[in-house]
Short mmCIF file of C-alpha atoms and ligand atoms in Angstrom, two decimals:
data_model
loop_
_atom_site.label_atom_id
_atom_site.label_comp_id
_atom_site.label_asym_id
_atom_site.label_seq_id
_atom_site.Cartn_x
_atom_site.Cartn_y
_atom_site.Cartn_z
CA MET A 1 100.76 -140.73 38.51
CA SER A 2 98.39 -140.52 35.73
CA ALA A 3 99.30 -143.55 33.31
CA LEU A 4 99.80 -141.45 30.04
CA ALA A 5 100.42 -143.53 26.67
CA PHE A 6 103.08 -143.08 24.32
CA ARG A 7 104.48 -144.09 21.52
CA LEU A 8 107.73 -143.89 19.43
CA VAL A 9 107.33 -142.21 16.00
CA CYS A 10 109.86 -142.04 13.08
CA VAL A 11 110.67 -138.17 12.15
CA ASP A 12 111.27 -139.00 8.78
CA CYS A 13 108.54 -141.45 7.39
CA ALA A 14 106.16 -140.93 10.61
CA ALA A 15 105.83 -144.90 11.21
CA SER A 16 104.79 -145.41 14.81
CA HIS A 17 106.35 -148.28 17.37
CA PRO A 18 105.37 -149.09 20.71
CA GLY A 19 106.80 -147.44 23.91
CA PHE A 20 109.27 -148.96 25.79
CA GLU A 21 111.42 -151.41 23.44
CA VAL A 22 114.81 -151.41 22.70
CA ARG A 23 114.98 -149.26 19.62
CA TYR A 24 116.93 -146.22 18.54
CA ARG A 25 115.80 -145.87 14.80
CA CYS A 26 112.83 -146.76 12.56
CA ALA A 27 113.23 -149.15 10.06
CA CYS A 28 113.62 -146.67 7.24
CA GLY A 29 116.68 -145.16 9.35
CA GLY A 30 115.03 -142.30 10.54
CA THR A 31 115.41 -141.06 14.36
CA LEU A 32 112.48 -141.21 16.77
CA ASP A 33 110.49 -139.07 18.64
CA VAL A 34 108.48 -139.91 22.08
CA VAL A 35 104.94 -138.77 21.15
CA HIS A 36 102.64 -138.67 24.13
CA ASP A 37 99.04 -138.55 24.27
CA LEU A 38 99.29 -135.41 26.05
CA PRO A 39 96.80 -134.69 29.10
CA LYS A 40 93.56 -133.09 28.48
CA PRO A 41 92.66 -129.72 30.18
CA ASP A 42 90.53 -130.92 33.12
CA GLU A 43 93.24 -133.81 33.82
CA GLY A 44 94.63 -131.27 36.40
CA ILE A 45 98.19 -130.92 34.60
CA ASP A 46 98.96 -127.32 35.15
CA PHE A 47 101.77 -125.07 36.20
CA ALA A 48 100.09 -124.82 39.95
CA LEU A 49 101.02 -128.74 40.05
CA PHE A 50 104.42 -128.21 39.39
CA ASP A 51 105.01 -125.24 41.72
CA ARG A 52 103.24 -127.51 44.34
CA ARG A 53 106.20 -129.94 44.07
CA LEU A 54 108.74 -127.50 44.72
CA ALA A 55 108.03 -127.88 48.51
CA SER A 56 108.04 -131.61 48.46
CA LYS A 57 110.96 -133.73 50.29
CA GLU A 58 110.65 -136.42 47.71
CA SER A 59 113.40 -136.82 45.21
CA PHE A 60 111.15 -137.48 42.37
CA ASP A 61 109.64 -134.15 43.23
CA ARG A 62 112.65 -132.15 43.84
CA SER A 63 114.24 -133.48 40.44
CA GLY A 64 113.93 -130.45 37.97
CA VAL A 65 113.02 -133.58 35.39
CA TRP A 66 110.78 -135.74 37.23
CA ARG A 67 108.82 -132.70 38.86
CA PHE A 68 107.40 -132.58 35.49
CA ARG A 69 106.76 -136.47 34.98
CA GLU A 70 103.54 -135.94 33.44
CA LEU A 71 104.87 -134.47 30.44
CA VAL A 72 108.34 -136.39 30.33
CA LEU A 73 107.34 -140.07 30.71
CA PRO A 74 105.17 -142.21 32.68
CA LEU A 75 107.47 -144.17 35.15
CA ALA A 76 106.70 -145.16 38.69
CA PRO A 77 108.62 -143.50 41.28
CA ALA A 78 110.19 -146.76 42.00
CA GLU A 79 111.23 -147.23 38.50
CA ILE A 80 113.13 -143.82 38.48
CA VAL A 81 116.85 -143.46 39.03
CA THR A 82 117.63 -139.72 40.14
CA LYS A 83 120.02 -138.02 41.79
CA PRO A 84 117.78 -135.49 41.56
CA GLU A 85 118.98 -133.57 38.64
CA GLY A 86 118.17 -129.78 37.64
CA ASN A 87 117.23 -127.06 39.95
CA THR A 88 119.80 -124.91 38.45
CA ASN A 89 120.39 -121.47 39.02
CA LEU A 90 119.24 -118.51 36.69
CA TYR A 91 122.06 -115.62 36.65
CA ARG A 92 122.05 -112.10 35.54
CA SER A 93 124.92 -109.75 35.43
CA GLU A 94 124.67 -106.40 34.50
CA ARG A 95 128.43 -106.33 33.30
CA LEU A 96 127.90 -109.03 31.03
CA ALA A 97 124.70 -108.16 29.92
CA SER A 98 126.10 -104.44 28.67
CA TRP A 99 128.95 -106.53 27.16
CA VAL A 100 126.59 -108.69 25.13
CA GLY A 101 124.37 -105.50 24.51
CA ILE A 102 121.13 -107.07 25.83
CA ASP A 103 119.30 -105.55 28.93
CA ASP A 104 117.16 -108.35 29.95
CA LEU A 105 119.45 -111.42 29.99
CA ALA A 106 119.66 -114.37 32.07
CA TRP A 107 121.64 -117.41 31.97
CA LYS A 108 120.39 -120.82 33.13
CA HIS A 109 123.46 -122.70 34.50
CA GLU A 110 123.27 -126.25 33.49
CA GLY A 111 126.48 -126.60 34.88
CA GLU A 112 124.84 -127.14 38.24
CA ASN A 113 123.72 -130.43 37.76
CA PRO A 114 125.21 -133.31 39.77
CA THR A 115 127.89 -134.18 37.11
CA GLY A 116 128.47 -130.60 36.05
CA SER A 117 126.38 -130.81 32.78
CA PHE A 118 122.81 -130.51 31.25
CA LYS A 119 123.30 -134.08 30.24
CA ASP A 120 121.82 -135.54 33.74
CA ARG A 121 118.65 -134.21 32.55
CA GLY A 122 118.24 -136.82 29.75
CA MET A 123 120.68 -139.41 31.19
CA THR A 124 118.03 -139.68 34.36
CA VAL A 125 115.20 -140.80 32.16
CA GLY A 126 117.55 -142.80 29.72
CA ILE A 127 119.27 -144.99 32.71
CA SER A 128 115.45 -145.19 34.19
CA VAL A 129 114.19 -146.74 30.60
CA ALA A 130 117.37 -148.89 30.78
CA LYS A 131 116.50 -150.38 34.15
CA LYS A 132 112.80 -150.74 33.46
CA LEU A 133 114.00 -152.53 30.09
CA GLY A 134 115.97 -154.76 32.31
CA MET A 135 119.35 -153.84 30.60
CA GLU A 136 122.91 -154.35 32.55
CA ARG A 137 125.16 -152.52 30.17
CA VAL A 138 124.85 -149.17 28.88
CA ALA A 139 127.21 -147.13 26.39
CA CYS A 140 127.69 -144.01 24.47
CA ALA A 141 129.85 -141.91 22.32
CA SER A 142 130.94 -138.96 23.92
CA THR A 143 132.91 -135.81 23.78
CA GLY A 144 133.19 -135.72 27.76
CA ASN A 145 129.84 -134.41 29.05
CA THR A 146 127.57 -137.47 28.11
CA SER A 147 130.15 -139.98 29.38
CA ALA A 148 130.49 -138.41 32.71
CA SER A 149 126.84 -138.30 33.04
CA MET A 150 126.00 -141.74 32.08
CA ALA A 151 129.40 -143.32 33.96
CA SER A 152 127.80 -141.87 37.18
CA TYR A 153 123.88 -142.72 36.73
CA ALA A 154 125.12 -146.63 35.72
CA ALA A 155 127.02 -146.82 38.69
CA THR A 156 124.29 -145.44 40.73
CA ALA A 157 122.13 -147.98 38.94
CA GLY A 158 124.56 -150.96 39.04
CA MET A 159 125.04 -151.06 35.66
CA LYS A 160 128.29 -151.67 33.39
CA ALA A 161 129.00 -148.50 31.53
CA TYR A 162 131.30 -148.46 28.29
CA VAL A 163 132.23 -144.97 26.81
CA PHE A 164 133.76 -144.04 23.52
CA ILE A 165 135.55 -141.07 23.46
CA PRO A 166 137.80 -139.10 20.83
CA GLU A 167 141.28 -139.32 20.98
CA GLY A 168 143.01 -136.44 22.49
CA LYS A 169 140.07 -134.43 22.56
CA VAL A 170 137.99 -134.81 25.84
CA ALA A 171 138.94 -132.11 28.56
CA PHE A 172 140.18 -133.47 31.38
CA GLY A 173 137.43 -132.56 34.09
CA LYS A 174 135.17 -134.98 31.89
CA LEU A 175 137.72 -137.88 31.20
CA SER A 176 138.66 -138.08 35.03
CA GLN A 177 134.91 -138.49 36.01
CA ALA A 178 134.44 -141.36 33.43
CA LEU A 179 137.57 -143.13 34.86
CA ALA A 180 136.23 -142.32 38.44
CA TYR A 181 132.92 -143.36 38.14
CA GLY A 182 134.13 -146.67 36.84
CA ALA A 183 133.15 -146.83 33.05
CA THR A 184 135.28 -148.97 30.37
CA THR A 185 136.47 -146.05 28.81
CA ILE A 186 137.54 -146.56 25.19
CA GLN A 187 139.67 -143.76 23.41
CA ILE A 188 138.94 -144.42 19.91
CA ALA A 189 141.68 -143.21 17.31
CA GLY A 190 139.28 -141.13 15.33
CA ASP A 191 136.94 -137.90 16.12
CA PHE A 192 133.56 -138.08 17.92
CA ASP A 193 131.59 -138.79 14.78
CA VAL A 194 133.69 -141.93 14.45
CA ALA A 195 133.03 -143.02 17.75
CA MET A 196 129.53 -142.32 17.33
CA ARG A 197 129.28 -144.81 14.34
CA LEU A 198 131.53 -147.60 16.19
CA VAL A 199 129.20 -147.22 19.73
CA GLN A 200 125.88 -147.86 17.33
CA GLU A 201 127.57 -150.78 15.84
CA ALA A 202 129.08 -152.30 19.25
CA CYS A 203 125.85 -151.72 20.94
CA ALA A 204 124.23 -153.72 18.04
CA ALA A 205 127.00 -156.36 18.12
CA ARG A 206 126.67 -157.06 22.19
CA GLY A 207 123.00 -156.35 22.89
CA VAL A 208 124.14 -153.13 25.30
CA TYR A 209 122.03 -150.08 25.49
CA LEU A 210 122.78 -147.21 23.74
CA LEU A 211 122.34 -143.83 25.60
CA ASN A 212 123.57 -141.14 23.26
CA SER A 213 120.74 -138.44 22.45
CA ILE A 214 119.67 -140.95 19.47
CA ASN A 215 117.85 -142.50 22.12
CA PRO A 216 114.61 -140.77 22.09
CA PHE A 217 114.15 -141.22 25.87
CA ARG A 218 117.15 -138.86 26.60
CA ILE A 219 115.45 -136.07 24.69
CA GLU A 220 112.12 -136.18 26.99
CA GLY A 221 114.42 -135.52 30.05
CA GLN A 222 116.47 -133.02 28.55
CA LYS A 223 113.63 -130.99 27.68
CA ALA A 224 112.87 -130.23 31.36
CA ILE A 225 115.64 -127.57 30.89
CA ALA A 226 112.94 -125.50 29.20
CA PHE A 227 110.11 -126.54 31.63
CA GLU A 228 112.33 -125.60 34.36
CA LEU A 229 113.57 -122.28 32.86
CA LEU A 230 109.98 -121.15 32.46
CA GLN A 231 109.36 -121.91 36.11
CA ASP A 232 112.31 -119.89 37.08
CA LEU A 233 110.61 -116.94 35.13
CA ALA A 234 107.18 -117.57 37.02
CA TRP A 235 105.87 -119.33 33.75
CA SER A 236 106.18 -115.98 31.22
CA VAL A 237 107.60 -116.96 28.13
CA PRO A 238 111.06 -115.33 26.93
CA ASP A 239 111.77 -113.70 23.62
CA TRP A 240 114.82 -115.83 22.82
CA ILE A 241 116.16 -118.76 24.13
CA VAL A 242 119.79 -118.83 22.93
CA VAL A 243 121.61 -122.37 23.07
CA PRO A 244 124.87 -123.95 21.78
CA GLY A 245 124.69 -126.69 18.77
CA GLY A 246 126.56 -130.03 18.68
CA ASN A 247 124.84 -133.50 17.96
CA LEU A 248 121.88 -131.15 18.33
CA GLY A 249 119.81 -133.07 20.98
CA ASN A 250 119.56 -130.28 23.21
CA SER A 251 118.12 -127.63 21.20
CA ALA A 252 115.75 -130.29 19.89
CA ALA A 253 114.67 -131.15 23.31
CA ILE A 254 113.93 -127.71 24.31
CA GLY A 255 112.26 -127.54 21.16
CA LYS A 256 110.15 -130.32 21.37
CA GLY A 257 109.35 -129.43 25.37
CA LEU A 258 108.14 -125.86 24.71
CA SER A 259 106.02 -126.95 21.43
CA GLU A 260 104.32 -129.36 23.85
CA LEU A 261 103.33 -126.77 26.61
CA HIS A 262 102.04 -124.48 23.65
CA ALA A 263 99.80 -127.75 22.28
CA LEU A 264 98.45 -127.99 25.81
CA GLY A 265 97.70 -124.32 25.96
CA LEU A 266 100.06 -123.83 28.84
CA ILE A 267 101.84 -121.06 27.16
CA GLN A 268 100.34 -118.92 24.52
CA ARG A 269 103.50 -118.21 22.17
CA LEU A 270 107.01 -120.00 21.71
CA PRO A 271 110.14 -118.28 22.44
CA LYS A 272 112.65 -118.02 19.04
CA LEU A 273 115.18 -120.67 19.64
CA ALA A 274 118.70 -119.43 18.39
CA VAL A 275 121.29 -122.38 17.81
CA ILE A 276 124.81 -121.23 17.91
CA GLN A 277 127.76 -123.78 16.44
CA ALA A 278 131.49 -123.21 16.25
CA SER A 279 132.44 -122.01 12.99
CA GLY A 280 134.73 -125.01 12.68
CA ALA A 281 132.03 -127.24 13.62
CA ASN A 282 128.85 -125.67 11.59
CA PRO A 283 127.29 -128.31 9.46
CA PHE A 284 123.89 -127.32 10.86
CA VAL A 285 124.43 -123.28 10.32
CA THR A 286 125.25 -124.37 6.41
CA ALA A 287 122.27 -126.62 6.02
CA PHE A 288 119.78 -123.69 7.92
CA ARG A 289 121.25 -121.17 5.26
CA THR A 290 120.79 -123.06 2.43
CA GLY A 291 117.78 -124.89 3.27
CA ALA A 292 119.09 -128.28 2.50
CA ALA A 293 119.84 -131.42 4.36
CA VAL A 294 123.01 -131.66 6.89
CA VAL A 295 126.36 -132.37 4.73
CA PRO A 296 128.48 -134.03 7.52
CA LEU A 297 131.80 -132.46 7.67
CA ALA A 298 134.73 -134.79 6.94
CA HIS A 299 136.96 -132.77 9.66
CA ALA A 300 135.31 -130.56 12.54
CA GLU A 301 137.48 -128.38 14.57
CA THR A 302 137.11 -126.27 17.33
CA ARG A 303 138.65 -125.59 20.66
CA ALA A 304 135.09 -125.88 22.25
CA THR A 305 135.78 -129.57 22.16
CA ALA A 306 132.20 -130.47 23.71
CA ILE A 307 130.78 -129.23 20.38
CA ARG A 308 133.61 -130.56 18.15
CA ILE A 309 131.10 -132.35 15.79
CA GLY A 310 130.76 -132.71 11.81
CA ASP A 311 127.82 -134.98 11.56
CA PRO A 312 125.14 -134.03 14.08
CA ILE A 313 122.57 -136.78 14.74
CA SER A 314 119.30 -134.85 15.91
CA TRP A 315 119.59 -132.11 13.13
CA ARG A 316 116.20 -132.60 11.72
CA LYS A 317 114.70 -132.65 15.12
CA SER A 318 116.44 -129.67 16.17
CA LEU A 319 115.26 -127.66 12.65
CA ARG A 320 111.88 -128.53 13.69
CA GLY A 321 112.01 -126.48 16.74
CA VAL A 322 114.23 -123.82 15.06
CA THR A 323 111.51 -123.57 12.45
CA ALA A 324 108.19 -123.79 14.75
CA SER A 325 109.49 -121.13 16.93
CA GLY A 326 110.90 -118.32 14.05
CA GLY A 327 114.39 -118.69 15.50
CA LEU A 328 117.81 -119.10 13.46
CA VAL A 329 120.83 -121.04 13.41
CA ASP A 330 124.33 -119.04 13.66
CA GLU A 331 127.73 -119.70 14.21
CA VAL A 332 130.83 -118.01 16.19
CA THR A 333 134.56 -118.29 15.95
CA ASP A 334 136.73 -119.99 18.51
CA GLN A 335 137.94 -116.30 19.08
CA GLU A 336 134.74 -115.20 20.01
CA ILE A 337 133.82 -117.93 22.00
CA LEU A 338 136.91 -117.57 24.14
CA ASP A 339 136.31 -113.77 24.46
CA ALA A 340 132.76 -114.40 25.47
CA LYS A 341 133.95 -117.10 27.86
CA ALA A 342 136.43 -114.42 29.63
CA HIS A 343 133.82 -112.07 30.03
CA LEU A 344 131.43 -114.81 31.59
CA ASP A 345 133.82 -116.26 33.61
CA ALA A 346 135.12 -112.60 34.91
CA SER A 347 131.50 -111.68 35.84
CA GLY A 348 131.75 -114.63 38.30
CA ILE A 349 129.25 -116.91 36.57
CA GLY A 350 131.63 -119.02 34.52
CA ALA A 351 130.99 -121.80 32.27
CA GLU A 352 133.05 -124.24 29.56
CA PRO A 353 133.51 -123.19 26.29
CA ALA A 354 130.90 -124.66 24.46
CA SER A 355 128.41 -123.07 26.43
CA CYS A 356 130.07 -119.50 25.72
CA ALA A 357 129.33 -120.02 22.06
CA ALA A 358 125.72 -118.93 23.40
CA VAL A 359 127.24 -115.83 25.07
CA ALA A 360 129.07 -114.86 21.78
CA GLY A 361 125.95 -115.57 19.52
CA ALA A 362 123.62 -113.57 21.89
CA ARG A 363 126.30 -110.72 21.40
CA LYS A 364 126.51 -111.38 17.82
CA LEU A 365 122.86 -111.50 17.12
CA ALA A 366 122.49 -108.17 19.22
CA ALA A 367 125.07 -106.20 17.25
CA ALA A 368 123.33 -107.21 14.01
CA GLY A 369 120.00 -106.30 15.36
CA VAL A 370 118.63 -109.40 15.12
CA ILE A 371 117.84 -109.38 18.94
CA GLY A 372 116.40 -106.06 20.03
CA ARG A 373 118.66 -104.73 23.02
CA GLY A 374 114.96 -104.56 24.91
CA GLU A 375 114.11 -107.93 24.24
CA ARG A 376 113.80 -110.96 26.97
CA VAL A 377 116.45 -113.30 26.22
CA CYS A 378 117.57 -116.37 28.24
CA GLY A 379 120.75 -118.71 27.30
CA ILE A 380 121.75 -121.90 28.22
CA LEU A 381 125.18 -122.74 29.77
CA THR A 382 125.52 -126.25 29.38
CA GLY A 383 128.73 -126.94 31.25
CA HIS A 384 130.62 -126.11 34.25
CA LEU A 385 133.89 -124.00 34.23
CA LEU A 386 135.89 -126.83 36.01
CA LYS A 387 135.01 -128.98 33.27
CA ASP A 388 137.89 -127.82 30.99
CA PRO A 389 140.43 -126.20 33.38
CA GLU A 390 143.31 -126.80 30.76
CA ILE A 391 141.78 -124.05 28.34
CA VAL A 392 141.46 -121.23 31.29
CA ILE A 393 144.92 -121.73 32.03
CA ASP A 394 146.30 -121.79 28.38
CA TYR A 395 144.01 -118.73 27.70
CA HIS A 396 145.16 -116.60 30.63
CA ARG A 397 148.98 -117.57 29.86
CA GLY A 398 148.46 -116.80 26.39
CA SER A 399 149.41 -119.91 25.24
CA LEU A 400 146.67 -120.76 22.73
CA VAL A 401 148.35 -120.49 19.20
CA GLY A 402 145.68 -118.58 17.09
CA ILE A 403 143.65 -117.03 19.72
CA THR A 404 144.41 -113.60 21.19
CA SER A 405 144.06 -113.74 25.06
CA SER A 406 142.60 -110.10 24.74
CA HIS A 407 141.18 -110.23 28.58
CA ALA A 408 144.11 -112.45 30.19
CA ASN A 409 144.49 -112.31 33.77
CA ALA A 410 147.97 -113.76 33.83
CA ILE A 411 149.37 -115.36 36.97
CA ARG A 412 152.35 -112.76 38.71
CA ARG A 413 155.29 -114.26 39.92
CA SER A 414 157.11 -113.02 43.04
CA ASP A 415 160.10 -113.83 45.28
CA PRO A 416 159.34 -114.88 48.43
CA ASN A 417 159.77 -111.33 50.20
CA LEU A 418 157.02 -108.84 51.30
CA LYS A 419 158.62 -106.23 48.85
CA ALA A 420 158.09 -108.62 45.99
CA VAL A 421 154.47 -109.39 47.17
CA LEU A 422 153.63 -106.04 47.29
CA SER A 423 154.82 -105.01 43.81
CA ALA A 424 153.01 -108.03 42.36
CA MET A 425 149.81 -107.17 44.16
CA GLY A 426 149.74 -103.94 42.28
CA ASP A 427 147.30 -101.26 43.21
N1 LIG B 1 127.37 -127.93 25.64
C1 LIG B 1 128.07 -128.69 26.06
C2 LIG B 1 128.79 -128.46 27.26
C3 LIG B 1 128.17 -130.24 25.65
O1 LIG B 1 128.72 -131.25 26.08
C4 LIG B 1 127.54 -130.46 24.41
C5 LIG B 1 127.43 -131.91 23.85
C6 LIG B 1 126.73 -129.36 23.74
C7 LIG B 1 126.98 -128.20 24.55
C8 LIG B 1 126.03 -129.39 22.81
O2 LIG B 1 124.64 -130.16 22.71
O3 LIG B 1 124.94 -132.24 21.39
O4 LIG B 1 123.03 -131.51 22.30
O5 LIG B 1 123.92 -129.93 20.38
N2 LIG B 1 127.95 -132.95 24.46
C9 LIG B 1 127.93 -134.22 23.83
C10 LIG B 1 128.79 -135.33 24.67
C11 LIG B 1 128.17 -134.29 22.43
O6 LIG B 1 129.10 -136.14 24.17
O7 LIG B 1 128.81 -134.81 25.74
P1 LIG B 1 123.98 -130.95 21.67
#
């Protein structure tokens, strides 16, 4: 691997800090970016190199993060903790495309990562850096997926994991994973934003390594979603990428990755980035519309619990990517999210509710004429359908208060005899 150099640079004041150190914020309080000395055109970093690695049997080539390692982080193969992650499918469904109102519509299913969400891409880098820094304990606050991912990667690397979760608002699939992978799981009597504040304080007090996406190395792995998506498209650039937004690390990462490809001259234009929030957890939408800084919500509420966040940490970084690409930020209601989920699920693709904010957002933007029917659109499905099985059952049972289950596929009961079974089968 070529030994590229990098620094940590403050997003607010541009102060620069050395590469590998335990640091999540600048002295001024700003969040940090990993800024690479990007390779020169004659250093052989091109799409053909990444394509050749697809045929390799080495885990660091097979990983959909480390395959792009020159653009991710200069670690030696022996330093890398990988499952390997990525290599997620890009799905198309004519039925879904017609419901959304966009003809050329593809969905990259990040729920197909090893622990069932896009978080594994950032986590392989975060845990590898933790190992390099000699950290033996790691922690995160989470609405569920980050904690599932961190718990698994920490177990793989032989580290102790602490997860801080909001009380009663973590879907069962995710909670089960944190417990199963052996993380010390602390349910905070508060929401995600409270847990996020406390985990930063606890990590500082105990010298535990923080692995939320405020950790700039997480973003470096997560940006590989964009690299692999373009690779799936034979390195052609779509018109739009639509992604759900919560703490805003993912959209920040995708924006950063695309800007780096552009700066390298590997792509000639940027796809527009559309970030979709739930309307009950929409501080970034308000900030985007008013042009002001994010004002944290005292109380965020959405049934898409993964994005039930009122004080997103990475909003400045996310805004940078949205603005650079000429993209936008919008919101959808829980009803729209769950309608979209019913359609995505019934198409055979399926995803957890937060992912479906992207589906609902694409439909809303198409209906408004913001996204043209003929444009090339890719959405990111961030988590697996089985992460949140309760909401599926409740939706199809029609028992979600305030939600109309207009596409319910209710369970049919039958007495134990053939006549009753045939009647239950219908036509
Ligand atoms: N979709 C899913 C399934 C998520 O789990 C998350 C975030 C998002 C979308 C939003 O991504 O925060 O980068 O804007 N989940 C975090 C967690 C907060 O703790 O698992 P974001």
